[in-house]
Amino acid sequence: MLLENKQVAIIGGGMGGLMLARLLQLQNSIVKVYERDLNSDIRVQGSPLDLHEDSGLIAMKQADLLNEFYKNVRPNASKARIVNQNFELKFDEHSIIKESSQTNSENNLDSLQDISKPRPEIDRSVLRNILLNSLSPDSIVWDSQFISMEKENDGWRVHFKNGTTVYADLVIASDGANSKVRPYISTEKPIYSGITMIEGTIYNAKENAPNLFEFSKGGKVLAFGKEQTIMYGTKGDGSLMFLLSSKIPESWIAENNLDFKNNEQIFKWFKEVYQDWSSEWDEFFKSTELYFIPRPQYHFPFNQSWETLENLTMIGDAAHRMPPFAGKGANLALLDAVELADCLTNNQFSDIKTAISYFEKRMLERAAIALENTLKNAEQLHSENALEKLLSIFGQTS
């Protein structure tokens, strides 16, 4: 086997990195995951994940974790309620019969219909714990924030912020959209999509945002108007996460000196940018347990490429960062883990570099298709008639 007696270091303990570690361990590979979090109890941000049949669910099956996944699925989390900017309900997936889902396949609205398909959803933190618990003891090295690395023998000497170093024969970057390992592989820079999202999290949402919490029915709410969107949903821990998504210049936040720790300032920004939206949305900003994160949306070029290395590669957002408007990010990372693990352990390649080259070619082809669908969705979801387009997929009119 290519990895026999090899030390494999996965940088980053997100979904892709943990899945890769699980799959390699099932093939008796020696692997460690180096994660910057101090421990597994660090609060995990992010919306619930819907796993796709052609990617995320394949990975869970390959990892022999499909049953555990379905035990933890939140039944209502994938159901959507669609409203306009005045908070008027236009579609409620909680109240429709299953036969209506056939309408999706009869419409031809490019990739936008893909996000309307019902898929099993799970809280991100729950899925992470499933993957963590599937690994052998001491697989995760916590408090290991990557700083740098240099070549040593046939591998790499990796340095972490806590002062420790490790040697690895093979390093795999799984450290997300702002990967610190990626520059060792590729110098291509991300491209601004033209859209910025402001993420807000409200803890104890039943008390801190009671009307919005109840309206969601444990699922998601999608709102469209004036080439802007608001999306929100609840999580199993009782929190509510919302995303304010609009077309603004890349430099807009910096030029306006927005302080995302100043909730009053962000509310003022909201009332200016979303000035035509009804006051029902103001409840997002009334909680004292409210936290914001700016998320300008970037993607790597369609035709990105790099020279394959014999002891270093990358998966997930580190390799093919893209906006979330088709729900591809985590699913692609999980599928990357499946294919890379297979290439490294199936005994079909003469050496690690050849295996990596085969994997990277397929990964980049797959990512380019996903990016095209994502950017089409982004444009349609921020168009003048976004509401009408999405409603038509469900056989509804505005």
XYZ file of C-alpha atoms in Angstrom:
398
model
C 0.000 0.000 0.000
C 1.232 3.503 -0.847
C 0.817 4.730 2.727
C 2.450 1.775 4.444
C 4.665 3.100 7.260
C 3.908 6.672 6.144
C 2.929 9.454 8.544
C -0.065 11.366 7.199
C -0.852 14.833 8.596
C -4.248 16.386 7.887
C -4.249 20.114 8.617
C -7.730 21.153 9.741
C -10.442 19.252 11.545
C -13.479 20.284 9.518
C -15.867 17.836 7.875
C -13.560 16.955 5.004
C -10.480 16.462 7.157
C -12.281 14.308 9.721
C -13.936 12.206 7.027
C -10.586 11.659 5.328
C -9.027 10.577 8.618
C -11.881 8.135 9.214
C -11.581 6.584 5.755
C -7.792 6.273 5.962
C -8.001 4.681 9.389
C -10.436 2.111 8.027
C -7.559 1.159 5.701
C -5.090 1.008 8.626
C -3.197 4.143 7.619
C -1.246 6.169 10.198
C -2.953 9.555 10.312
C -3.213 12.545 12.631
C -5.514 15.565 12.335
C -4.052 18.882 13.515
C -6.834 21.280 14.535
C -6.455 24.847 15.753
C -9.435 24.631 18.175
C -8.401 24.185 21.790
C -10.702 21.186 22.249
C -13.852 19.519 20.949
C -16.111 21.646 23.150
C -15.435 24.873 21.265
C -18.740 26.230 19.978
C -19.205 25.311 16.320
C -20.740 28.035 14.149
C -22.572 27.547 10.916
C -25.949 26.522 9.605
C -27.207 22.920 9.468
C -25.906 20.837 6.595
C -28.013 19.037 4.025
C -26.106 16.060 2.665
C -26.530 15.236 -1.022
C -27.020 11.758 -2.439
C -24.163 12.143 -4.920
C -21.575 13.329 -2.391
C -22.161 13.751 1.349
C -24.322 10.642 1.772
C -21.855 8.583 -0.282
C -19.142 9.610 2.167
C -21.216 8.681 5.218
C -21.913 5.270 3.690
C -18.250 4.678 2.846
C -17.320 5.618 6.400
C -19.919 3.188 7.803
C -21.621 6.104 9.556
C -24.875 6.326 7.617
C -27.024 4.832 10.380
C -25.521 7.192 12.947
C -26.178 10.091 10.611
C -29.865 9.252 10.180
C -30.289 8.863 13.929
C -29.341 12.537 14.285
C -31.163 14.083 11.335
C -33.558 16.921 12.200
C -36.768 16.102 10.275
C -38.070 19.653 9.874
C -34.732 21.372 9.304
C -34.843 20.949 5.516
C -38.381 22.331 5.140
C -38.641 25.898 3.880
C -41.067 28.759 4.284
C -40.718 31.424 1.600
C -41.719 35.026 2.235
C -41.320 38.388 0.573
C -39.584 41.404 2.053
C -42.810 42.370 3.849
C -42.825 39.040 5.683
C -45.839 37.818 3.745
C -45.890 34.015 3.485
C -45.825 32.825 -0.120
C -45.008 29.139 0.273
C -44.927 26.710 3.185
C -43.220 23.377 2.666
C -44.456 22.184 6.062
C -48.016 21.991 4.780
C -47.653 20.515 1.290
C -48.127 16.893 0.288
C -45.163 14.892 -0.944
C -46.472 14.635 -4.507
C -45.765 18.311 -5.076
C -42.040 17.584 -5.109
C -42.569 16.153 -8.604
C -42.980 19.721 -9.813
C -39.260 20.293 -9.296
C -38.238 17.916 -12.045
C -40.728 19.435 -14.489
C -39.305 22.946 -14.246
C -36.220 24.064 -16.098
C -34.629 26.877 -14.112
C -30.992 25.809 -14.347
C -29.476 24.869 -11.024
C -31.853 26.899 -8.854
C -34.213 23.954 -8.566
C -31.392 21.978 -6.982
C -31.646 23.937 -3.737
C -35.375 23.178 -3.501
C -34.885 19.419 -3.230
C -35.675 17.995 0.206
C -32.548 16.492 1.739
C -31.730 15.202 5.226
C -30.260 17.971 7.382
C -28.097 17.698 10.455
C -26.571 20.277 12.763
C -22.960 20.920 11.843
C -21.755 20.372 15.402
C -23.580 17.028 15.619
C -22.056 15.777 12.371
C -18.640 16.885 13.557
C -19.075 14.900 16.773
C -20.124 11.809 14.823
C -16.914 12.018 12.824
C -14.777 12.781 15.886
C -16.183 9.803 17.778
C -15.508 7.506 14.814
C -11.744 8.080 15.005
C -9.302 6.104 17.065
C -8.155 7.704 20.350
C -5.618 10.524 20.073
C -6.221 10.993 16.355
C -6.882 14.710 16.867
C -4.093 16.978 18.029
C -5.903 20.023 19.431
C -4.502 23.537 19.804
C -2.435 23.024 16.657
C -2.733 26.141 14.523
C -0.610 25.810 11.398
C 2.118 28.444 11.026
C 4.535 27.157 8.406
C 6.351 24.130 7.056
C 9.481 23.293 5.141
C 10.665 20.263 3.228
C 12.492 17.618 5.246
C 13.759 14.366 3.727
C 10.913 13.133 1.502
C 8.238 14.899 3.538
C 7.550 18.045 5.560
C 8.439 19.536 8.919
C 5.242 21.272 10.089
C 5.256 24.096 12.663
C 2.359 25.156 14.874
C 1.606 28.314 16.825
C 1.923 26.490 20.161
C 5.611 25.884 19.454
C 5.373 22.202 18.525
C 6.557 20.654 15.275
C 5.838 17.337 13.580
C 7.209 15.431 10.630
C 4.849 14.025 8.029
C 5.513 12.032 4.872
C 2.279 13.360 3.381
C 0.445 16.594 4.268
C -3.169 17.183 3.275
C -4.612 20.673 3.628
C -8.181 20.704 4.894
C -8.010 24.069 6.631
C -10.815 25.881 4.877
C -11.361 28.841 2.593
C -8.528 30.862 4.113
C -6.099 27.955 4.078
C -2.579 28.696 5.264
C -1.300 25.556 3.538
C -2.699 26.301 0.088
C 0.094 28.824 -0.832
C 2.578 25.921 -0.717
C 0.582 24.383 -3.600
C -0.971 27.228 -5.585
C -0.544 31.000 -5.855
C -3.937 31.611 -7.476
C -6.036 34.109 -5.515
C -9.784 34.013 -4.887
C -12.183 36.230 -6.830
C -14.859 38.345 -5.153
C -18.322 37.180 -6.247
C -19.949 40.586 -5.821
C -22.014 39.362 -2.873
C -21.389 39.806 0.841
C -23.232 37.968 3.572
C -23.555 39.135 7.165
C -23.996 36.146 9.462
C -25.818 36.639 12.734
C -26.325 34.129 15.542
C -28.904 34.519 18.292
C -28.566 32.182 21.259
C -31.606 31.127 23.284
C -33.668 32.250 20.306
C -37.025 31.099 21.681
C -36.764 33.926 24.215
C -34.559 36.386 22.345
C -36.351 36.259 18.966
C -39.682 34.549 19.787
C -41.668 35.580 16.698
C -38.990 34.625 14.174
C -38.206 31.439 16.099
C -41.831 30.292 16.087
C -42.380 31.270 12.465
C -39.563 28.983 11.282
C -41.320 25.841 12.603
C -37.892 24.315 13.179
C -36.989 24.688 9.513
C -35.623 27.472 7.335
C -37.082 30.765 6.138
C -36.090 32.313 2.805
C -36.950 35.911 1.991
C -36.369 37.818 -1.254
C -36.729 41.431 -2.348
C -34.851 44.285 -4.025
C -32.023 41.969 -5.201
C -31.397 41.055 -1.562
C -32.057 37.969 0.524
C -32.516 37.047 4.151
C -32.199 33.397 5.137
C -32.494 31.964 8.602
C -33.077 28.741 10.489
C -32.908 27.250 13.953
C -30.474 24.686 15.308
C -30.816 21.867 17.797
C -29.069 23.857 20.531
C -31.864 26.438 20.521
C -29.951 29.066 18.584
C -31.008 30.814 15.400
C -28.634 31.706 12.597
C -29.480 34.254 9.924
C -27.730 35.488 6.804
C -28.194 38.910 5.241
C -27.042 38.624 1.646
C -26.718 41.517 -0.783
C -24.690 42.858 -3.675
C -22.190 45.376 -2.363
C -18.683 46.406 -3.457
C -15.818 44.358 -2.043
C -14.422 47.358 -0.182
C -17.764 48.589 1.193
C -17.386 47.191 4.716
C -13.864 48.513 5.184
C -14.697 51.927 3.743
C -17.661 52.272 6.103
C -15.682 51.110 9.163
C -18.349 48.663 10.285
C -17.684 47.236 13.744
C -19.276 43.801 13.907
C -19.056 43.786 17.689
C -21.298 46.846 17.794
C -24.811 45.481 17.350
C -26.407 48.918 17.219
C -24.140 49.924 14.361
C -25.001 46.761 12.420
C -28.702 47.381 12.989
C -28.277 50.891 11.628
C -26.486 49.442 8.591
C -29.342 46.981 8.107
C -31.979 49.711 8.164
C -30.022 51.638 5.550
C -29.224 48.762 3.192
C -32.529 46.886 3.717
C -34.569 50.086 3.937
C -37.525 48.669 1.994
C -37.910 45.624 4.238
C -40.629 45.440 6.881
C -40.072 45.961 10.606
C -40.728 42.284 11.413
C -37.096 41.637 10.522
C -35.901 44.061 13.208
C -36.339 41.331 15.831
C -33.034 39.857 14.663
C -31.255 42.812 16.250
C -33.032 43.077 19.628
C -31.221 40.297 21.476
C -28.315 40.821 23.848
C -27.074 37.319 22.891
C -26.356 38.335 19.314
C -23.102 37.886 17.397
C -22.147 38.907 13.856
C -19.568 37.713 11.333
C -18.964 39.387 7.940
C -18.666 36.870 5.112
C -17.700 38.364 1.732
C -18.186 35.585 -0.797
C -15.183 34.534 -2.875
C -14.393 31.717 -5.251
C -11.324 30.376 -7.016
C -11.095 30.553 -10.831
C -12.957 27.995 -12.952
C -9.763 26.935 -14.703
C -7.423 26.870 -11.724
C -4.602 24.333 -11.852
C -1.284 23.617 -10.206
C 1.630 21.248 -10.523
C 0.988 18.089 -8.558
C 3.365 17.492 -5.656
C 4.439 14.096 -4.415
C 3.790 14.755 -0.736
C 1.192 17.539 -0.487
C -2.390 18.119 -1.637
C -5.602 19.791 -0.494
C -9.323 19.150 -0.265
C -12.542 21.035 0.407
C -12.673 24.822 0.593
C -8.883 25.017 0.658
C -8.905 23.636 -2.878
C -12.157 24.981 -4.340
C -13.634 27.771 -2.256
C -17.042 28.944 -3.471
C -20.187 30.694 -2.132
C -22.881 28.566 -0.435
C -25.746 29.214 -2.860
C -25.972 25.614 -4.080
C -25.058 23.889 -0.820
C -21.985 22.298 -2.401
C -19.143 23.232 -0.033
C -19.287 20.612 2.719
C -20.655 17.989 0.346
C -17.749 18.429 -2.049
C -15.287 18.282 0.861
C -16.778 14.956 1.987
C -16.621 13.569 -1.539
C -13.021 14.790 -1.881
C -12.200 12.760 1.223
C -13.766 9.639 -0.295
C -11.903 9.915 -3.569
C -8.536 10.889 -2.102
C -8.685 8.056 0.449
C -9.536 5.623 -2.328
C -6.707 6.827 -4.593
C -4.180 6.495 -1.770
C -5.287 3.025 -0.672
C -6.711 1.122 -3.667
C -3.330 -0.154 -4.901
C -4.023 1.039 -8.461
C -1.253 3.652 -8.621
C 2.508 3.201 -8.769
C 3.307 6.051 -6.363
C 1.678 8.734 -4.218
C 2.257 11.537 -6.743
C 0.420 9.624 -9.473
C -2.467 8.925 -7.099
C -2.665 12.584 -6.082
C -2.531 13.729 -9.706
C -5.472 11.517 -10.646
C -7.440 12.752 -7.625
C -6.715 16.433 -8.225
C -7.776 16.289 -11.870
C -11.151 14.780 -10.984
C -11.601 17.109 -8.018
C -11.021 20.269 -10.062
C -13.340 19.120 -12.855
C -16.064 18.410 -10.309
C -15.501 21.709 -8.527
C -15.727 23.720 -11.754
C -19.178 22.288 -12.474
C -20.306 22.991 -8.914
C -18.975 26.551 -9.107
C -20.885 27.209 -12.326
C -24.128 26.061 -10.675
C -23.342 28.065 -7.557
C -22.755 31.321 -9.413
C -25.926 30.831 -11.470
C -27.852 30.374 -8.235
C -26.183 33.423 -6.711
C -27.272 35.581 -9.627
C -30.830 34.258 -9.628
C -31.266 34.517 -5.867
C -30.197 38.168 -6.002
C -32.195 39.119 -9.081
C -35.229 41.401 -9.294
C -37.585 38.438 -9.746
C -35.847 35.966 -7.410
C -39.024 35.325 -5.433
C -41.046 34.511 -8.554
C -38.346 32.170 -9.857
C -38.116 30.168 -6.639
C -41.873 29.980 -6.201
C -42.297 28.683 -9.743
C -40.070 25.735 -8.896
C -42.595 24.725 -6.270
C -45.475 25.289 -8.670
C -46.529 28.500 -6.910
C -47.088 32.069 -8.002
C -46.363 35.243 -6.080
